[in-house]
PDB file of C-alpha atoms and ligand atoms in Angstrom:
ATOM      1  CA  MET A   1      -1.589  -1.032  -3.715  1.00 94.00           C
ATOM      2  CA  LEU A   2       0.356  -2.171  -6.750  1.00 97.00           C
ATOM      3  CA  ASN A   3      -0.162  -5.891  -7.399  1.00 96.00           C
ATOM      4  CA  ASP A   4       0.082  -7.292 -10.906  1.00 96.00           C
ATOM      5  CA  ILE A   5       2.727  -6.004 -13.265  1.00 98.00           C
ATOM      6  CA  ARG A   6       2.269  -6.728 -16.978  1.00 98.00           C
ATOM      7  CA  TYR A   7       5.196  -6.433 -19.386  1.00 98.00           C
ATOM      8  CA  GLU A   8       5.234  -5.299 -23.008  1.00 98.00           C
ATOM      9  CA  TYR A   9       8.385  -4.884 -25.056  1.00 98.00           C
ATOM     10  CA  PHE A  10       9.072  -2.951 -28.262  1.00 98.00           C
ATOM     11  CA  GLU A  11      12.269  -2.845 -30.313  1.00 97.00           C
ATOM     12  CA  SER A  12      12.123   0.902 -30.789  1.00 97.00           C
ATOM     13  CA  VAL A  13       9.835   3.669 -29.557  1.00 97.00           C
ATOM     14  CA  ASP A  14      10.032   7.443 -29.256  1.00 97.00           C
ATOM     15  CA  SER A  15       9.805   7.409 -25.443  1.00 98.00           C
ATOM     16  CA  THR A  16       8.439   4.660 -23.201  1.00 98.00           C
ATOM     17  CA  ASN A  17       6.909   7.386 -20.998  1.00 98.00           C
ATOM     18  CA  ASP A  18       4.961   8.692 -23.997  1.00 98.00           C
ATOM     19  CA  ARG A  19       3.798   5.169 -24.897  1.00 98.00           C
ATOM     20  CA  ILE A  20       2.432   4.719 -21.390  1.00 98.00           C
ATOM     21  CA  ARG A  21       0.753   8.118 -21.614  1.00 98.00           C
ATOM     22  CA  LEU A  22      -1.146   7.043 -24.743  1.00 98.00           C
ATOM     23  CA  ARG A  23      -2.282   3.814 -23.121  1.00 98.00           C
ATOM     24  CA  ALA A  24      -3.257   5.617 -19.929  1.00 98.00           C
ATOM     25  CA  ARG A  25      -5.493   7.922 -21.938  1.00 97.00           C
ATOM     26  CA  GLU A  26      -7.148   4.807 -23.398  1.00 98.00           C
ATOM     27  CA  ASP A  27      -8.054   3.752 -19.852  1.00 95.00           C
ATOM     28  CA  GLU A  28      -5.418   1.040 -19.425  1.00 98.00           C
ATOM     29  CA  ILE A  29      -5.328  -0.140 -15.823  1.00 97.00           C
ATOM     30  CA  GLN A  30      -2.461   0.278 -13.385  1.00 98.00           C
ATOM     31  CA  GLY A  31       0.517  -2.078 -13.615  1.00 98.00           C
ATOM     32  CA  LEU A  32       1.398  -1.931 -17.323  1.00 98.00           C
ATOM     33  CA  VAL A  33       5.128  -1.719 -18.008  1.00 98.00           C
ATOM     34  CA  ILE A  34       6.381  -0.751 -21.455  1.00 98.00           C
ATOM     35  CA  SER A  35      10.054  -1.308 -22.184  1.00 98.00           C
ATOM     36  CA  ALA A  36      12.014  -0.691 -25.346  1.00 98.00           C
ATOM     37  CA  GLY A  37      15.316  -1.752 -26.859  1.00 96.00           C
ATOM     38  CA  GLN A  38      15.885   1.756 -28.063  1.00 96.00           C
ATOM     39  CA  GLN A  39      14.298   5.197 -27.687  1.00 97.00           C
ATOM     40  CA  THR A  40      14.481   7.745 -30.456  1.00 96.00           C
ATOM     41  CA  ALA A  41      13.289  10.615 -28.247  1.00 97.00           C
ATOM     42  CA  GLY A  42      14.169   9.629 -24.677  1.00 98.00           C
ATOM     43  CA  LYS A  43      13.344  12.419 -22.248  1.00 97.00           C
ATOM     44  CA  GLY A  44      15.080  13.711 -19.160  1.00 95.00           C
ATOM     45  CA  ARG A  45      13.616  16.327 -16.841  1.00 91.00           C
ATOM     46  CA  ILE A  46      12.700  19.842 -17.959  1.00 86.00           C
ATOM     47  CA  GLY A  47      13.156  19.212 -21.661  1.00 90.00           C
ATOM     48  CA  ARG A  48      16.535  17.520 -21.382  1.00 93.00           C
ATOM     49  CA  LYS A  49      17.476  14.518 -23.505  1.00 96.00           C
ATOM     50  CA  TRP A  50      18.039  10.978 -22.272  1.00 97.00           C
ATOM     51  CA  GLU A  51      20.391   8.864 -24.364  1.00 95.00           C
ATOM     52  CA  SER A  52      19.197   5.288 -24.831  1.00 92.00           C
ATOM     53  CA  PRO A  53      21.090   3.924 -27.805  1.00 85.00           C
ATOM     54  CA  SER A  54      20.382   0.661 -29.535  1.00 84.00           C
ATOM     55  CA  HIS A  55      19.902  -2.225 -27.109  1.00 90.00           C
ATOM     56  CA  ASP A  56      22.599  -1.099 -24.681  1.00 96.00           C
ATOM     57  CA  SER A  57      20.338   0.230 -22.004  1.00 97.00           C
ATOM     58  CA  ILE A  58      17.041  -0.213 -20.236  1.00 98.00           C
ATOM     59  CA  ALA A  59      14.208   2.169 -21.029  1.00 98.00           C
ATOM     60  CA  THR A  60      11.150   1.157 -19.075  1.00 98.00           C
ATOM     61  CA  SER A  61       8.016   2.891 -17.819  1.00 98.00           C
ATOM     62  CA  LEU A  62       5.203   1.901 -15.477  1.00 98.00           C
ATOM     63  CA  LEU A  63       1.608   3.099 -15.356  1.00 98.00           C
ATOM     64  CA  LEU A  64       0.235   3.900 -11.914  1.00 98.00           C
ATOM     65  CA  ARG A  65      -3.227   5.028 -10.930  1.00 97.00           C
ATOM     66  CA  PRO A  66      -2.818   5.918  -7.292  1.00 96.00           C
ATOM     67  CA  GLU A  67      -6.224   6.329  -5.711  1.00 90.00           C
ATOM     68  CA  GLU A  68      -6.938   9.444  -3.690  1.00 89.00           C
ATOM     69  CA  ILE A  69      -3.327  10.554  -3.853  1.00 94.00           C
ATOM     70  CA  SER A  70      -2.527  14.158  -3.110  1.00 93.00           C
ATOM     71  CA  LEU A  71      -0.693  16.138  -5.736  1.00 93.00           C
ATOM     72  CA  GLU A  72       2.166  16.918  -3.402  1.00 92.00           C
ATOM     73  CA  ALA A  73       2.914  13.184  -2.901  1.00 96.00           C
ATOM     74  CA  ILE A  74       3.636  12.646  -6.618  1.00 95.00           C
ATOM     75  CA  PRO A  75       7.289  13.812  -6.644  1.00 94.00           C
ATOM     76  CA  THR A  76       7.979  11.387  -3.808  1.00 96.00           C
ATOM     77  CA  ILE A  77       7.322   8.515  -6.235  1.00 97.00           C
ATOM     78  CA  THR A  78      10.582   9.403  -7.994  1.00 97.00           C
ATOM     79  CA  VAL A  79      12.388   9.086  -4.685  1.00 97.00           C
ATOM     80  CA  VAL A  80      10.768   5.670  -4.125  1.00 98.00           C
ATOM     81  CA  ALA A  81      11.761   4.536  -7.635  1.00 98.00           C
ATOM     82  CA  ALA A  82      15.374   5.523  -6.987  1.00 98.00           C
ATOM     83  CA  MET A  83      15.403   3.192  -3.980  1.00 98.00           C
ATOM     84  CA  ALA A  84      14.088   0.371  -6.145  1.00 98.00           C
ATOM     85  CA  VAL A  85      16.781   0.744  -8.806  1.00 98.00           C
ATOM     86  CA  ARG A  86      19.511   0.937  -6.192  1.00 98.00           C
ATOM     87  CA  ASP A  87      18.160  -2.163  -4.500  1.00 98.00           C
ATOM     88  CA  ALA A  88      17.911  -4.143  -7.763  1.00 98.00           C
ATOM     89  CA  LEU A  89      21.470  -3.272  -8.832  1.00 98.00           C
ATOM     90  CA  TYR A  90      22.749  -4.357  -5.460  1.00 98.00           C
ATOM     91  CA  ARG A  91      20.796  -7.572  -5.240  1.00 98.00           C
ATOM     92  CA  ILE A  92      21.617  -8.859  -8.735  1.00 98.00           C
ATOM     93  CA  TYR A  93      25.131  -7.515  -9.277  1.00 98.00           C
ATOM     94  CA  GLY A  94      26.375  -6.463  -5.861  1.00 97.00           C
ATOM     95  CA  LEU A  95      26.729  -2.907  -7.239  1.00 98.00           C
ATOM     96  CA  ASN A  96      26.453  -0.577  -4.292  1.00 97.00           C
ATOM     97  CA  GLY A  97      25.055   2.582  -5.855  1.00 97.00           C
ATOM     98  CA  LYS A  98      24.251   5.844  -4.156  1.00 97.00           C
ATOM     99  CA  ILE A  99      21.107   7.860  -4.712  1.00 96.00           C
ATOM    100  CA  LYS A 100      21.802  11.346  -5.968  1.00 95.00           C
ATOM    101  CA  TRP A 101      18.646  13.117  -4.897  1.00 94.00           C
ATOM    102  CA  PRO A 102      16.138  13.225  -6.390  1.00 92.00           C
ATOM    103  CA  ASN A 103      16.350  11.070  -9.489  1.00 93.00           C
ATOM    104  CA  ASP A 104      19.784   9.634 -10.219  1.00 95.00           C
ATOM    105  CA  ILE A 105      21.672   6.535  -9.178  1.00 97.00           C
ATOM    106  CA  VAL A 106      25.417   6.986  -9.220  1.00 96.00           C
ATOM    107  CA  LEU A 107      28.306   4.540  -9.025  1.00 96.00           C
ATOM    108  CA  ASP A 108      31.841   5.661  -8.496  1.00 93.00           C
ATOM    109  CA  GLY A 109      30.749   9.245  -9.065  1.00 93.00           C
ATOM    110  CA  LYS A 110      28.968   8.599 -12.373  1.00 96.00           C
ATOM    111  CA  LYS A 111      25.337   8.353 -13.374  1.00 97.00           C
ATOM    112  CA  ILE A 112      24.043   4.888 -14.228  1.00 98.00           C
ATOM    113  CA  CYS A 113      20.317   5.606 -14.003  1.00 98.00           C
ATOM    114  CA  GLY A 114      17.882   8.475 -14.398  1.00 97.00           C
ATOM    115  CA  ILE A 115      14.205   8.592 -13.480  1.00 97.00           C
ATOM    116  CA  LEU A 116      11.428  10.740 -14.914  1.00 97.00           C
ATOM    117  CA  THR A 117       8.006  10.750 -13.259  1.00 96.00           C
ATOM    118  CA  GLU A 118       5.181  12.436 -15.140  1.00 96.00           C
ATOM    119  CA  MET A 119       1.469  12.696 -14.498  1.00 96.00           C
ATOM    120  CA  GLU A 120      -1.776  14.069 -15.832  1.00 96.00           C
ATOM    121  CA  MET A 121      -4.742  15.485 -13.958  1.00 95.00           C
ATOM    122  CA  LYS A 122      -8.422  15.065 -14.783  1.00 94.00           C
ATOM    123  CA  ASP A 123     -11.369  16.696 -13.013  1.00 93.00           C
ATOM    124  CA  GLY A 124      -9.013  18.169 -10.439  1.00 92.00           C
ATOM    125  CA  LYS A 125      -7.548  14.786  -9.504  1.00 94.00           C
ATOM    126  CA  VAL A 126      -4.448  12.816 -10.424  1.00 95.00           C
ATOM    127  CA  TRP A 127      -5.594  10.731 -13.410  1.00 96.00           C
ATOM    128  CA  TYR A 128      -2.437   8.643 -13.855  1.00 97.00           C
ATOM    129  CA  VAL A 129       1.265   8.680 -13.126  1.00 98.00           C
ATOM    130  CA  VAL A 130       4.084   7.384 -15.356  1.00 98.00           C
ATOM    131  CA  VAL A 131       7.350   6.320 -13.745  1.00 98.00           C
ATOM    132  CA  GLY A 132      10.099   6.115 -16.371  1.00 98.00           C
ATOM    133  CA  ILE A 133      13.475   4.568 -15.643  1.00 98.00           C
ATOM    134  CA  GLY A 134      16.572   4.542 -17.821  1.00 98.00           C
ATOM    135  CA  VAL A 135      19.558   2.401 -16.840  1.00 98.00           C
ATOM    136  CA  ASN A 136      22.813   2.086 -18.779  1.00 98.00           C
ATOM    137  CA  VAL A 137      23.616  -1.613 -19.018  1.00 98.00           C
ATOM    138  CA  HIS A 138      26.009  -2.603 -21.825  1.00 97.00           C
ATOM    139  CA  ASN A 139      27.182   0.874 -22.848  1.00 97.00           C
ATOM    140  CA  LYS A 140      30.959   0.998 -23.349  1.00 96.00           C
ATOM    141  CA  ASN A 141      31.121   4.656 -24.284  1.00 93.00           C
ATOM    142  CA  PHE A 142      28.846   7.687 -24.267  1.00 96.00           C
ATOM    143  CA  PRO A 143      28.362  10.869 -26.292  1.00 95.00           C
ATOM    144  CA  GLU A 144      31.095  13.387 -25.558  1.00 95.00           C
ATOM    145  CA  ASP A 145      28.958  15.740 -23.480  1.00 95.00           C
ATOM    146  CA  ILE A 146      28.080  13.053 -20.918  1.00 96.00           C
ATOM    147  CA  ALA A 147      31.116  10.738 -21.113  1.00 95.00           C
ATOM    148  CA  PHE A 148      32.671  12.253 -17.975  1.00 95.00           C
ATOM    149  CA  LYS A 149      29.577  11.620 -15.871  1.00 95.00           C
ATOM    150  CA  ALA A 150      27.971   8.434 -17.221  1.00 97.00           C
ATOM    151  CA  THR A 151      28.630   4.773 -16.504  1.00 97.00           C
ATOM    152  CA  SER A 152      26.949   1.409 -17.122  1.00 98.00           C
ATOM    153  CA  VAL A 153      26.457  -1.917 -15.374  1.00 98.00           C
ATOM    154  CA  ASP A 154      29.072  -3.599 -17.596  1.00 98.00           C
ATOM    155  CA  LEU A 155      31.628  -0.813 -17.083  1.00 98.00           C
ATOM    156  CA  GLU A 156      31.183  -1.040 -13.311  1.00 98.00           C
ATOM    157  CA  LEU A 157      31.308  -4.857 -13.263  1.00 98.00           C
ATOM    158  CA  ALA A 158      34.540  -4.701 -15.289  1.00 97.00           C
ATOM    159  CA  LYS A 159      36.168  -2.903 -12.347  1.00 96.00           C
ATOM    160  CA  THR A 160      35.429  -5.813 -10.026  1.00 90.00           C
ATOM    161  CA  GLY A 161      36.298  -8.867 -12.073  1.00 88.00           C
ATOM    162  CA  GLY A 162      33.884  -8.608 -14.990  1.00 87.00           C
ATOM    163  CA  GLY A 163      30.472  -9.890 -15.870  1.00 93.00           C
ATOM    164  CA  HIS A 164      27.565  -8.522 -17.845  1.00 97.00           C
ATOM    165  CA  GLY A 165      24.215  -7.056 -17.017  1.00 98.00           C
ATOM    166  CA  HIS A 166      21.046  -8.629 -18.340  1.00 98.00           C
ATOM    167  CA  ARG A 167      18.410  -6.128 -19.377  1.00 98.00           C
ATOM    168  CA  GLU A 168      15.294  -8.241 -18.976  1.00 98.00           C
ATOM    169  CA  GLU A 169      16.350  -9.689 -15.635  1.00 98.00           C
ATOM    170  CA  LEU A 170      17.271  -6.257 -14.302  1.00 98.00           C
ATOM    171  CA  THR A 171      14.046  -4.687 -15.572  1.00 98.00           C
ATOM    172  CA  LYS A 172      11.947  -7.263 -13.727  1.00 98.00           C
ATOM    173  CA  GLU A 173      13.997  -6.965 -10.574  1.00 98.00           C
ATOM    174  CA  ILE A 174      13.608  -3.169 -10.653  1.00 98.00           C
ATOM    175  CA  TRP A 175       9.818  -3.314 -10.912  1.00 98.00           C
ATOM    176  CA  ASN A 176       9.511  -6.082  -8.299  1.00 98.00           C
ATOM    177  CA  SER A 177      11.581  -3.997  -5.993  1.00 98.00           C
ATOM    178  CA  PHE A 178       9.548  -0.908  -6.863  1.00 98.00           C
ATOM    179  CA  LYS A 179       6.358  -2.771  -5.953  1.00 98.00           C
ATOM    180  CA  LYS A 180       7.782  -3.573  -2.528  1.00 98.00           C
ATOM    181  CA  TYR A 181       8.781   0.029  -1.776  1.00 98.00           C
ATOM    182  CA  TYR A 182       5.753   1.632  -3.433  1.00 98.00           C
ATOM    183  CA  ASN A 183       3.333  -0.417  -1.345  1.00 98.00           C
ATOM    184  CA  ILE A 184       5.064   0.806   1.798  1.00 98.00           C
ATOM    185  CA  PHE A 185       4.998   4.393   0.485  1.00 98.00           C
ATOM    186  CA  ILE A 186       1.336   4.332  -0.524  1.00 97.00           C
ATOM    187  CA  GLU A 187       0.120   3.381   2.955  1.00 97.00           C
ATOM    188  CA  THR A 188       1.119   6.773   4.294  1.00 97.00           C
ATOM    189  CA  GLN A 189       1.728   8.544   0.963  1.00 97.00           C
ATOM    190  CA  ASP A 190       5.070   9.592   2.301  1.00 98.00           C
ATOM    191  CA  MET A 191       8.534   8.328   3.277  1.00 98.00           C
ATOM    192  CA  THR A 192       7.728   7.454   6.902  1.00 98.00           C
ATOM    193  CA  GLY A 193       8.440   3.743   6.354  1.00 98.00           C
ATOM    194  CA  LEU A 194      11.353   4.228   3.945  1.00 98.00           C
ATOM    195  CA  ARG A 195      13.233   7.287   5.061  1.00 98.00           C
ATOM    196  CA  GLU A 196      15.875   5.555   7.166  1.00 98.00           C
ATOM    197  CA  GLU A 197      16.856   3.099   4.427  1.00 98.00           C
ATOM    198  CA  TYR A 198      16.841   5.907   1.869  1.00 98.00           C
ATOM    199  CA  GLU A 199      19.178   8.074   3.911  1.00 98.00           C
ATOM    200  CA  ASN A 200      21.680   5.204   4.236  1.00 97.00           C
ATOM    201  CA  HIS A 201      22.146   5.383   0.484  1.00 97.00           C
ATOM    202  CA  LEU A 202      21.967   9.126  -0.053  1.00 96.00           C
ATOM    203  CA  ALA A 203      24.989  10.464  -1.955  1.00 94.00           C
ATOM    204  CA  ASN A 204      26.688  13.438  -0.320  1.00 91.00           C
ATOM    205  CA  ARG A 205      25.016  12.989   3.033  1.00 94.00           C
ATOM    206  CA  GLY A 206      26.883  15.227   5.451  1.00 94.00           C
ATOM    207  CA  ASN A 207      28.874  16.779   2.592  1.00 92.00           C
ATOM    208  CA  ARG A 208      28.861  20.171   0.971  1.00 91.00           C
ATOM    209  CA  VAL A 209      26.773  20.423  -2.170  1.00 92.00           C
ATOM    210  CA  ARG A 210      25.893  23.207  -4.547  1.00 91.00           C
ATOM    211  CA  ILE A 211      22.222  23.946  -4.929  1.00 90.00           C
ATOM    212  CA  GLU A 212      21.470  25.298  -8.379  1.00 86.00           C
ATOM    213  CA  ALA A 213      18.058  26.871  -8.503  1.00 81.00           C
ATOM    214  CA  GLN A 214      16.885  28.938 -11.447  1.00 77.00           C
ATOM    215  CA  GLU A 215      17.465  32.304  -9.873  1.00 80.00           C
ATOM    216  CA  ASP A 216      19.948  31.341  -7.226  1.00 83.00           C
ATOM    217  CA  SER A 217      22.966  29.112  -6.608  1.00 88.00           C
ATOM    218  CA  TYR A 218      24.536  28.495  -3.230  1.00 90.00           C
ATOM    219  CA  GLU A 219      26.507  26.000  -1.163  1.00 92.00           C
ATOM    220  CA  ALA A 220      24.934  23.937   1.579  1.00 94.00           C
ATOM    221  CA  VAL A 221      25.451  20.745   3.556  1.00 95.00           C
ATOM    222  CA  ALA A 222      23.127  17.852   2.627  1.00 95.00           C
ATOM    223  CA  LYS A 223      21.538  16.469   5.790  1.00 96.00           C
ATOM    224  CA  GLY A 224      18.915  13.946   4.661  1.00 97.00           C
ATOM    225  CA  ILE A 225      15.302  13.925   3.523  1.00 97.00           C
ATOM    226  CA  ASN A 226      12.011  14.698   5.216  1.00 97.00           C
ATOM    227  CA  ASN A 227       8.935  12.487   5.042  1.00 97.00           C
ATOM    228  CA  ARG A 228       7.844  14.127   1.798  1.00 96.00           C
ATOM    229  CA  GLY A 229      11.087  13.020   0.183  1.00 96.00           C
ATOM    230  CA  GLU A 230      12.366  16.591   0.017  1.00 96.00           C
ATOM    231  CA  LEU A 231      16.053  17.239   0.602  1.00 96.00           C
ATOM    232  CA  ILE A 232      17.076  18.862   3.871  1.00 97.00           C
ATOM    233  CA  VAL A 233      20.176  21.034   3.627  1.00 95.00           C
ATOM    234  CA  GLU A 234      21.848  23.389   6.032  1.00 97.00           C
ATOM    235  CA  VAL A 235      23.036  26.844   5.046  1.00 94.00           C
ATOM    236  CA  ASP A 236      24.982  28.806   7.669  1.00 92.00           C
ATOM    237  CA  GLY A 237      23.472  26.720  10.452  1.00 93.00           C
ATOM    238  CA  VAL A 238      19.896  27.149   9.205  1.00 96.00           C
ATOM    239  CA  GLU A 239      17.931  24.279   7.670  1.00 97.00           C
ATOM    240  CA  ARG A 240      16.310  24.683   4.285  1.00 94.00           C
ATOM    241  CA  ILE A 241      14.024  22.309   2.436  1.00 94.00           C
ATOM    242  CA  ILE A 242      14.711  21.654  -1.238  1.00 92.00           C
ATOM    243  CA  ARG A 243      11.697  20.491  -3.186  1.00 88.00           C
ATOM    244  CA  THR A 244      11.962  18.116  -6.126  1.00 71.00           C
ATOM    245  CA  GLY A 245      11.777  19.659  -9.534  1.00 62.00           C
ATOM    246  CA  GLU A 246      13.075  23.029  -8.467  1.00 57.00           C
ATOM    247  CA  VAL A 247      16.808  22.561  -8.426  1.00 66.00           C
ATOM    248  CA  SER A 248      19.874  20.548  -9.286  1.00 75.00           C
ATOM    249  CA  VAL A 249      22.186  19.431  -6.526  1.00 78.00           C
ATOM    250  CA  ARG A 250      25.845  19.087  -7.374  1.00 76.00           C
ATOM    251  CA  GLY A 251      28.810  18.000  -5.373  1.00 70.00           C
ATOM    252  CA  ILE A 252      31.265  20.838  -5.281  1.00 62.00           C
ATOM    253  CA  TYR A 253      34.093  18.737  -6.731  1.00 59.00           C
ATOM    254  CA  GLY A 254      32.299  17.360  -9.775  1.00 63.00           C
ATOM    255  CA  TYR A 255      29.060  15.904 -11.011  1.00 68.00           C
ATOM    256  CA  VAL A 256      28.121  13.971  -7.867  1.00 64.00           C
TER     257      VAL A 256
HETATM  258  C1  LIG B 301      16.852  12.104 -16.018  1.00 90.38           C
HETATM  259  O1  LIG B 301      16.701  13.426 -16.303  1.00 90.38           O
HETATM  260  O2  LIG B 301      17.835  11.591 -15.564  1.00 90.38           O
HETATM  261  C2  LIG B 301      15.619  11.283 -16.369  1.00 90.38           C
HETATM  262  C3  LIG B 301      15.903  10.186 -17.347  1.00 90.38           C
HETATM  263  C4  LIG B 301      14.699   9.297 -17.546  1.00 90.38           C
HETATM  264  C5  LIG B 301      14.892   8.351 -18.685  1.00 90.38           C
HETATM  265  C6  LIG B 301      13.785   7.355 -18.786  1.00 90.38           C
HETATM  266  S1  LIG B 301      14.120   6.122 -19.961  1.00 90.38           S
HETATM  267  C7  LIG B 301      12.514   5.537 -19.871  1.00 90.38           C
HETATM  268  C8  LIG B 301      11.621   6.764 -19.780  1.00 90.38           C
HETATM  269  N1  LIG B 301      11.291   7.280 -21.083  1.00 90.38           N
HETATM  270  C9  LIG B 301      11.762   8.519 -21.277  1.00 90.38           C
HETATM  271  O3  LIG B 301      11.610   9.196 -22.315  1.00 90.38           O
HETATM  272  N2  LIG B 301      12.442   8.918 -20.178  1.00 90.38           N
HETATM  273  C10 LIG B 301      12.407   7.905 -19.135  1.00 90.38           C
HETATM  274  P1  LIG B 301      17.705  14.572 -15.842  1.00 90.38           P
HETATM  275  O4  LIG B 301      17.938  14.504 -14.371  1.00 90.38           O
HETATM  276  O5  LIG B 301      17.123  15.804 -16.417  1.00 90.38           O
HETATM  277  O6  LIG B 301      19.040  14.198 -16.547  1.00 90.38           O
HETATM  278  C11 LIG B 301      19.203  14.361 -17.923  1.00 90.38           C
HETATM  279  C12 LIG B 301      20.693  14.564 -18.150  1.00 90.38           C
HETATM  280  O7  LIG B 301      21.402  13.319 -17.927  1.00 90.38           O
HETATM  281  C13 LIG B 301      21.035  14.949 -19.572  1.00 90.38           C
HETATM  282  O8  LIG B 301      20.950  16.335 -19.744  1.00 90.38           O
HETATM  283  C14 LIG B 301      22.461  14.443 -19.709  1.00 90.38           C
HETATM  284  O9  LIG B 301      23.361  15.359 -19.118  1.00 90.38           O
HETATM  285  C15 LIG B 301      22.483  13.203 -18.837  1.00 90.38           C
HETATM  286  N3  LIG B 301      22.260  11.965 -19.594  1.00 90.38           N
HETATM  287  C16 LIG B 301      21.541  11.773 -20.737  1.00 90.38           C
HETATM  288  N4  LIG B 301      21.560  10.489 -21.093  1.00 90.38           N
HETATM  289  C17 LIG B 301      22.306   9.836 -20.162  1.00 90.38           C
HETATM  290  C18 LIG B 301      22.703   8.484 -19.990  1.00 90.38           C
HETATM  291  N5  LIG B 301      22.317   7.521 -20.815  1.00 90.38           N
HETATM  292  N6  LIG B 301      23.479   8.194 -18.907  1.00 90.38           N
HETATM  293  C19 LIG B 301      23.874   9.143 -18.048  1.00 90.38           C
HETATM  294  N7  LIG B 301      23.546  10.442 -18.162  1.00 90.38           N
HETATM  295  C20 LIG B 301      22.767  10.781 -19.212  1.00 90.38           C
END
């Protein structure tokens, strides 16, 4: 169970995930959140970069120490975190995002949030888990290579009459929401209690997507997720399971 959440804030760090890692190795207990105004070395998955320029976005990471968790349940935590961000954006701003499995929230076809879950093992067990969340809040423009596929809270609110995001308020709402979903997840260590709600918000459900694995790329229809939080797709009438971390899923007409 996740109960108390404790917040620390820094103006600038390399990566909030790395800050949590250091504290975790110093035996910090579960529930610490480190957020930063700016990251100088924000990380995406598999060595990619995450842009979090000065005070425009949220960069926030949480330390978890799930007891007796199996290794295969760890990627599902990313899926749970995606639900929390979607929920927080909807409840505060009425922004009705979709979850692009496994780790993005998209609005109007563009990415507003990315999630990076990392962990370390000790003595053959999961020692700690870091859930890192980046959300674009005040960003008005983006570096050229991502401009076509990135959006922010303020840019989306501008389309529906205006308004501004508030980074601290949104950060707290995200982690409160995460606590709610995580405590449901941890009872079964899977998506049994969350799957239906998740699937209601899954981008591309029922649509054709392109699965880009390292050695292979093919088209499929996205059907939903299984209780492990893995994506179920159909290829020529046959179901396949896509595991987190292995692939990218793209819509066939663009980023989403
Ligand atoms: C992610 O990776 O989306 C995970 C991002 C996690 C960021 C958080 S911030 C707090 C914590 N501390 C960290 O150091 N990281 C976490 P991935 O699915 O691999 O997507 C990365 C790709 O998203 C990049 O290659 C770009 O194409 C794109 N991208 C980078 N910055 C972006 C931004 N601000 N908005 C939208 N897209 C972006």
